[in-house]
Amino acid sequence: MGKINLQMYSFMDGMMNDSRENFRRAAEMGYDGVELFGPDFEIPAEELKALLDELNLQPVSLHAPKTEMVEGLIPFANTLGMQFIGIGMEVLKDEESVHSFAKTLNRIGKACAEKGLMLTYHNHTQEFADCSRIGSVPGATGAAEEKQAAGEACVSVQPENRHAAETALDGSRRTNRVIDVLMQETDPEYVSFELDAGWCAAAGFDPIAFVEQYSGRVKLIHIKESSRVVGPQPPMDFSMLPRDENGAPIFPEDLKKTMEDLKRINCRAGEGLVDWKALKETADKNGCRAYIVEREYSVSGNRLNDLKADLEHYRTQIS
C-alpha cells in the first residue's frame, strides 16, 4: 500500500492520553505518518515538528476540533509542513445548513489555499443521507426506520458473510445526498474530501464507486473497517447535551449505547465490507494522495495490539 499513516484519534481508549508518547508508539509500530487531532495541538508547533522529525513521522494532515478553529490552525499546519488541513465533522441539521456549510467550506478553503494548504472534509454516515431528509436527533439510530420511510431496503450484513456484505453496497451514482451537495457546491480549487471508506460502507454505499464518481476530489482516505451496513445515521449534536462541572458533555444512556454500537462495527482488519485492494487501485488512479488508518474500537481489548495488527495486514495484504 506504500505509506500507511495513522489518525492519532485511534489512541483514544481512555488509557493513552500522552500525545508525545503516542507519537512514539506510532513510530515504533512502523506507521509512516500521522494525522493530528485535538490534544496534539497542545504541543507547541516547533517542538512537535522536532519530535516528528526525530521519529521520522510525516505530518500528513490534521482535524480541527471545530470548523471555526481551522483558520487559527493554519500557522500550526504550516510550521509542520503539512499539505492538508481538515474538518472532522460538522453537525448538519437540515438542508439549509448543508448549503450554508458548503459556503463556509469555500470561504475557509480559500483562506487555506492562500497559505499553501488544501482544506478537506471528513465524512461519517450522515453525509450519505438524502439532503432533503437529514435531521439531528441525538441518540436516535433511525437506520431501519429512515430507509423504510424512504421506501428503501434496509440491509443488515453480518461480518461472517463477507461476500454478501460486499455485494450489498450501493454503487449507483447519486446526486441528492448531503455529500453530493457538498461536492457540487464547493470549489475544487479550495475544497477536497477525506473519504472515510468505513463510514461510507456502513452507510450502505460503495467507496470505490464514490471515488470514481468524484474523481480528483478525494485526496485522503481513512482506512477503517465496518462489519455491516447500518444506513445513514442522524448527526449527533453534542452541543445540545448538558455539561458536568468540568464542561464535559453528559451523555444519556441511550446515546451512550448508540455510540458504542456504532463503534463495535469497527471490526478486525480484512473482515469488513471494503475491498481495500480494489479501492486503492481506483483511488491511486483518481488523485488520492494518502491513506490513513483510523480505529474506533478495540476488537482484541488492547488498542495497541489492534493498531499493530491493522498495520501488518495492510502492509502485507494490500500491494
Short mmCIF file of C-alpha atoms in Angstrom, two decimals, residues 22-278:
data_model
loop_
_atom_site.label_atom_id
_atom_site.label_comp_id
_atom_site.label_asym_id
_atom_site.label_seq_id
_atom_site.Cartn_x
_atom_site.Cartn_y
_atom_site.Cartn_z
CA ASN A 22 1.50 8.24 21.40
CA PHE A 23 3.63 9.64 18.59
CA ARG A 24 6.46 7.42 19.79
CA ARG A 25 4.09 4.45 19.83
CA ALA A 26 3.02 5.17 16.25
CA ALA A 27 6.64 5.29 15.11
CA GLU A 28 7.60 2.13 16.99
CA MET A 29 4.72 0.24 15.36
CA GLY A 30 6.01 1.28 11.95
CA TYR A 31 3.48 3.84 10.75
CA ASP A 32 4.91 6.27 8.19
CA GLY A 33 2.99 9.37 9.13
CA VAL A 34 0.23 10.79 11.27
CA GLU A 35 -2.94 12.83 11.14
CA LEU A 36 -3.33 15.06 14.19
CA PHE A 37 -6.38 15.86 16.31
CA GLY A 38 -7.37 17.87 19.40
CA PRO A 39 -4.89 17.01 22.20
CA ASP A 40 -1.94 17.09 19.78
CA PHE A 41 -2.31 20.85 19.35
CA GLU A 42 -1.33 21.39 22.99
CA ILE A 43 2.27 20.70 21.94
CA PRO A 44 3.95 23.86 20.56
CA ALA A 45 4.32 23.56 16.79
CA GLU A 46 8.12 23.90 16.72
CA GLU A 47 8.51 21.28 19.45
CA LEU A 48 6.12 18.92 17.67
CA LYS A 49 7.94 19.37 14.37
CA ALA A 50 11.23 18.43 16.04
CA LEU A 51 9.63 15.38 17.64
CA LEU A 52 8.09 14.15 14.38
CA ASP A 53 11.40 14.71 12.57
CA GLU A 54 13.17 12.69 15.26
CA LEU A 55 10.63 9.87 14.90
CA ASN A 56 10.63 10.05 11.10
CA LEU A 57 6.86 10.54 11.08
CA GLN A 58 5.34 12.65 8.31
CA PRO A 59 2.62 15.06 9.48
CA VAL A 60 0.09 14.43 6.72
CA SER A 61 -2.95 16.32 7.93
CA LEU A 62 -4.91 17.47 10.96
CA HIS A 63 -8.51 17.58 12.10
CA ALA A 64 -9.52 20.88 13.67
CA PRO A 65 -11.67 20.40 16.80
CA LYS A 66 -14.29 22.74 15.33
CA THR A 67 -14.88 24.28 11.92
CA GLU A 68 -14.35 27.79 13.27
CA MET A 69 -10.89 26.78 14.54
CA VAL A 70 -9.45 25.82 11.14
CA GLU A 71 -8.09 29.23 10.19
CA GLY A 72 -6.42 29.62 13.56
CA LEU A 73 -4.55 26.35 12.98
CA ILE A 74 -3.11 27.39 9.61
CA PRO A 75 0.19 28.64 11.13
CA PHE A 76 0.45 25.39 13.12
CA ALA A 77 -0.01 23.32 9.94
CA ASN A 78 2.47 25.48 8.02
CA THR A 79 5.11 25.08 10.71
CA LEU A 80 4.77 21.31 10.49
CA GLY A 81 4.94 21.42 6.68
CA MET A 82 1.55 19.85 6.08
CA GLN A 83 -0.29 19.88 2.77
CA PHE A 84 -3.76 19.23 4.18
CA ILE A 85 -5.86 20.69 6.96
CA GLY A 86 -9.21 19.13 7.73
CA ILE A 87 -12.61 19.31 9.36
CA GLY A 88 -13.53 16.04 11.06
CA MET A 89 -17.27 16.58 11.31
CA GLU A 90 -19.96 19.22 11.07
CA VAL A 91 -23.44 18.87 12.57
CA LEU A 92 -25.75 19.32 9.58
CA LYS A 93 -29.27 19.62 10.94
CA ASP A 94 -31.26 20.31 7.80
CA GLU A 95 -30.98 21.05 4.08
CA GLU A 96 -30.39 24.76 4.66
CA SER A 97 -27.43 24.01 6.93
CA VAL A 98 -25.87 21.86 4.19
CA HIS A 99 -25.95 24.69 1.65
CA SER A 100 -24.66 27.13 4.26
CA PHE A 101 -21.82 24.78 5.19
CA ALA A 102 -20.76 24.50 1.55
CA LYS A 103 -20.30 28.28 1.50
CA THR A 104 -18.30 28.08 4.73
CA LEU A 105 -16.05 25.42 3.23
CA ASN A 106 -15.37 27.61 0.20
CA ARG A 107 -14.52 30.60 2.38
CA ILE A 108 -12.22 28.68 4.72
CA GLY A 109 -10.75 26.69 1.84
CA LYS A 110 -9.77 29.89 0.05
CA ALA A 111 -8.02 31.15 3.20
CA CYS A 112 -6.17 27.84 3.48
CA ALA A 113 -5.17 27.86 -0.19
CA GLU A 114 -3.67 31.32 0.20
CA LYS A 115 -1.30 29.78 2.77
CA GLY A 116 -0.47 26.73 0.67
CA LEU A 117 -2.90 24.29 2.29
CA MET A 118 -5.77 22.22 0.91
CA LEU A 119 -8.88 22.03 3.09
CA THR A 120 -10.51 18.61 3.41
CA TYR A 121 -13.82 17.49 4.89
CA HIS A 122 -14.13 14.07 6.55
CA ASN A 123 -17.43 12.19 6.36
CA HIS A 124 -19.35 9.99 8.74
CA THR A 125 -22.57 8.21 7.72
CA GLN A 126 -24.78 11.33 7.98
CA GLU A 127 -23.39 12.74 4.73
CA PHE A 128 -24.88 9.84 2.78
CA ALA A 129 -28.44 10.69 3.78
CA ASP A 130 -30.78 12.31 1.29
CA CYS A 131 -30.18 16.03 1.69
CA SER A 132 -33.88 16.83 1.96
CA ARG A 133 -34.32 14.41 4.88
CA ILE A 134 -31.26 15.00 7.02
CA GLY A 135 -32.06 15.76 10.65
CA SER A 136 -30.45 16.00 14.06
CA VAL A 137 -31.86 13.54 16.59
CA PRO A 138 -29.27 12.89 19.32
CA GLY A 139 -29.28 9.27 20.36
CA ALA A 140 -31.58 8.02 17.61
CA THR A 141 -30.30 5.22 15.43
CA GLY A 142 -33.03 5.56 12.84
CA ALA A 143 -31.38 3.38 10.19
CA ALA A 144 -34.20 0.94 9.52
CA GLU A 145 -36.95 3.50 10.12
CA GLU A 146 -35.33 6.08 7.87
CA LYS A 147 -34.83 3.67 5.00
CA GLN A 148 -38.33 2.22 5.36
CA ALA A 149 -39.78 5.74 5.30
CA ALA A 150 -37.91 6.36 2.07
CA GLY A 151 -39.13 3.10 0.57
CA GLU A 152 -35.61 1.64 0.57
CA ALA A 153 -34.41 -1.75 1.72
CA CYS A 154 -32.51 -1.69 5.00
CA VAL A 155 -29.61 -4.12 4.65
CA SER A 156 -28.04 -5.62 7.76
CA VAL A 157 -24.96 -7.64 6.90
CA GLN A 158 -23.19 -9.97 9.32
CA PRO A 159 -19.37 -9.83 9.21
CA GLU A 160 -19.04 -13.56 8.59
CA ASN A 161 -20.95 -13.20 5.30
CA ARG A 162 -18.30 -11.11 3.58
CA HIS A 163 -19.43 -11.76 0.01
CA ALA A 164 -22.96 -10.66 0.84
CA ALA A 165 -21.52 -7.61 2.58
CA GLU A 166 -19.57 -6.54 -0.48
CA THR A 167 -22.46 -7.05 -2.88
CA ALA A 168 -24.85 -5.18 -0.56
CA LEU A 169 -23.11 -1.85 -1.10
CA ASP A 170 -24.86 0.62 -3.39
CA GLY A 171 -22.62 1.66 -6.27
CA SER A 172 -25.14 3.76 -8.17
CA ARG A 173 -24.41 7.40 -8.91
CA ARG A 174 -26.41 9.72 -6.69
CA THR A 175 -26.74 13.49 -6.83
CA ASN A 176 -29.02 14.31 -3.89
CA ARG A 177 -27.15 13.06 -0.83
CA VAL A 178 -25.58 15.54 1.57
CA ILE A 179 -22.11 14.58 0.30
CA ASP A 180 -23.24 15.17 -3.29
CA VAL A 181 -24.46 18.67 -2.48
CA LEU A 182 -21.20 19.49 -0.73
CA MET A 183 -19.28 18.23 -3.75
CA GLN A 184 -21.42 20.22 -6.17
CA GLU A 185 -21.36 23.47 -4.22
CA THR A 186 -17.67 23.62 -3.25
CA ASP A 187 -14.79 24.83 -5.39
CA PRO A 188 -12.28 22.05 -6.22
CA GLU A 189 -9.51 24.64 -6.06
CA TYR A 190 -10.21 25.21 -2.39
CA VAL A 191 -12.01 22.14 -1.03
CA SER A 192 -11.22 18.44 -1.23
CA PHE A 193 -12.57 15.48 0.69
CA GLU A 194 -11.20 12.87 3.06
CA LEU A 195 -13.30 9.79 2.38
CA ASP A 196 -13.82 7.64 5.44
CA ALA A 197 -14.37 4.46 3.47
CA GLY A 198 -15.55 2.57 6.53
CA TRP A 199 -18.34 5.02 7.31
CA CYS A 200 -19.23 5.21 3.61
CA ALA A 201 -19.67 1.42 3.53
CA ALA A 202 -21.54 1.43 6.85
CA ALA A 203 -23.95 3.94 5.30
CA GLY A 204 -24.57 1.38 2.55
CA PHE A 205 -22.55 2.89 -0.30
CA ASP A 206 -19.58 1.59 -2.27
CA PRO A 207 -16.48 3.76 -1.66
CA ILE A 208 -14.94 2.58 -4.93
CA ALA A 209 -17.89 3.88 -6.92
CA PHE A 210 -17.81 7.10 -4.89
CA VAL A 211 -14.14 7.75 -5.70
CA GLU A 212 -14.82 7.12 -9.38
CA GLN A 213 -17.84 9.42 -9.37
CA TYR A 214 -15.86 12.25 -7.81
CA SER A 215 -12.52 11.70 -9.50
CA GLY A 216 -9.91 14.15 -8.26
CA ARG A 217 -11.91 15.37 -5.26
CA VAL A 218 -10.93 12.65 -2.77
CA LYS A 219 -7.37 13.47 -1.68
CA LEU A 220 -7.23 11.42 1.54
CA ILE A 221 -8.82 8.11 2.54
CA HIS A 222 -9.46 6.78 6.03
CA ILE A 223 -8.84 3.05 6.22
CA LYS A 224 -11.50 1.89 8.65
CA GLU A 225 -13.23 -1.46 8.78
CA SER A 226 -17.02 -1.70 9.11
CA SER A 227 -18.61 -5.10 9.58
CA ARG A 228 -22.14 -4.25 8.47
CA VAL A 229 -24.46 -1.71 6.91
CA VAL A 230 -26.30 0.49 9.39
CA GLY A 231 -27.53 3.18 6.99
CA PRO A 232 -27.02 6.95 7.25
CA GLN A 233 -27.25 7.88 10.93
CA PRO A 234 -28.59 11.21 12.19
CA PRO A 235 -25.84 13.63 13.22
CA MET A 236 -25.15 13.78 16.95
CA ASP A 237 -25.22 17.36 18.17
CA PHE A 238 -23.21 17.22 21.38
CA SER A 239 -23.65 20.98 21.87
CA MET A 240 -27.25 20.29 22.92
CA LEU A 241 -26.22 18.00 25.79
CA PRO A 242 -25.98 19.10 29.44
CA ARG A 243 -22.49 19.54 30.89
CA ASP A 244 -20.80 18.43 34.09
CA GLU A 245 -18.80 20.70 36.41
CA ASN A 246 -15.76 20.36 34.12
CA GLY A 247 -17.70 21.28 30.99
CA ALA A 248 -17.74 17.75 29.59
CA PRO A 249 -20.98 16.57 27.94
CA ILE A 250 -23.24 14.28 29.97
CA PHE A 251 -24.40 11.52 27.64
CA PRO A 252 -27.84 9.94 28.15
CA GLU A 253 -27.72 6.15 28.40
CA ASP A 254 -29.48 5.64 25.05
CA LEU A 255 -26.93 7.86 23.31
CA LYS A 256 -24.05 6.04 25.01
CA LYS A 257 -25.45 2.75 23.72
CA THR A 258 -25.88 4.13 20.20
CA MET A 259 -22.31 5.39 20.12
CA GLU A 260 -20.94 2.11 21.48
CA ASP A 261 -22.97 0.07 18.98
CA LEU A 262 -21.59 2.15 16.11
CA LYS A 263 -18.03 1.77 17.37
CA ARG A 264 -18.44 -2.01 17.59
CA ILE A 265 -18.90 -2.36 13.83
CA ASN A 266 -15.20 -1.40 13.57
CA CYS A 267 -14.01 -4.99 13.13
CA ARG A 268 -10.60 -6.60 12.58
CA ALA A 269 -8.53 -5.62 9.56
CA GLY A 270 -9.66 -7.51 6.47
CA GLU A 271 -13.01 -8.62 7.93
CA GLY A 272 -15.10 -5.65 6.87
CA LEU A 273 -17.15 -4.51 3.89
CA VAL A 274 -14.45 -2.73 1.89
CA ASP A 275 -12.24 -4.35 -0.75
CA TRP A 276 -9.14 -2.33 0.10
CA LYS A 277 -7.00 -3.61 -2.74
CA ALA A 278 -9.61 -2.57 -5.31
#
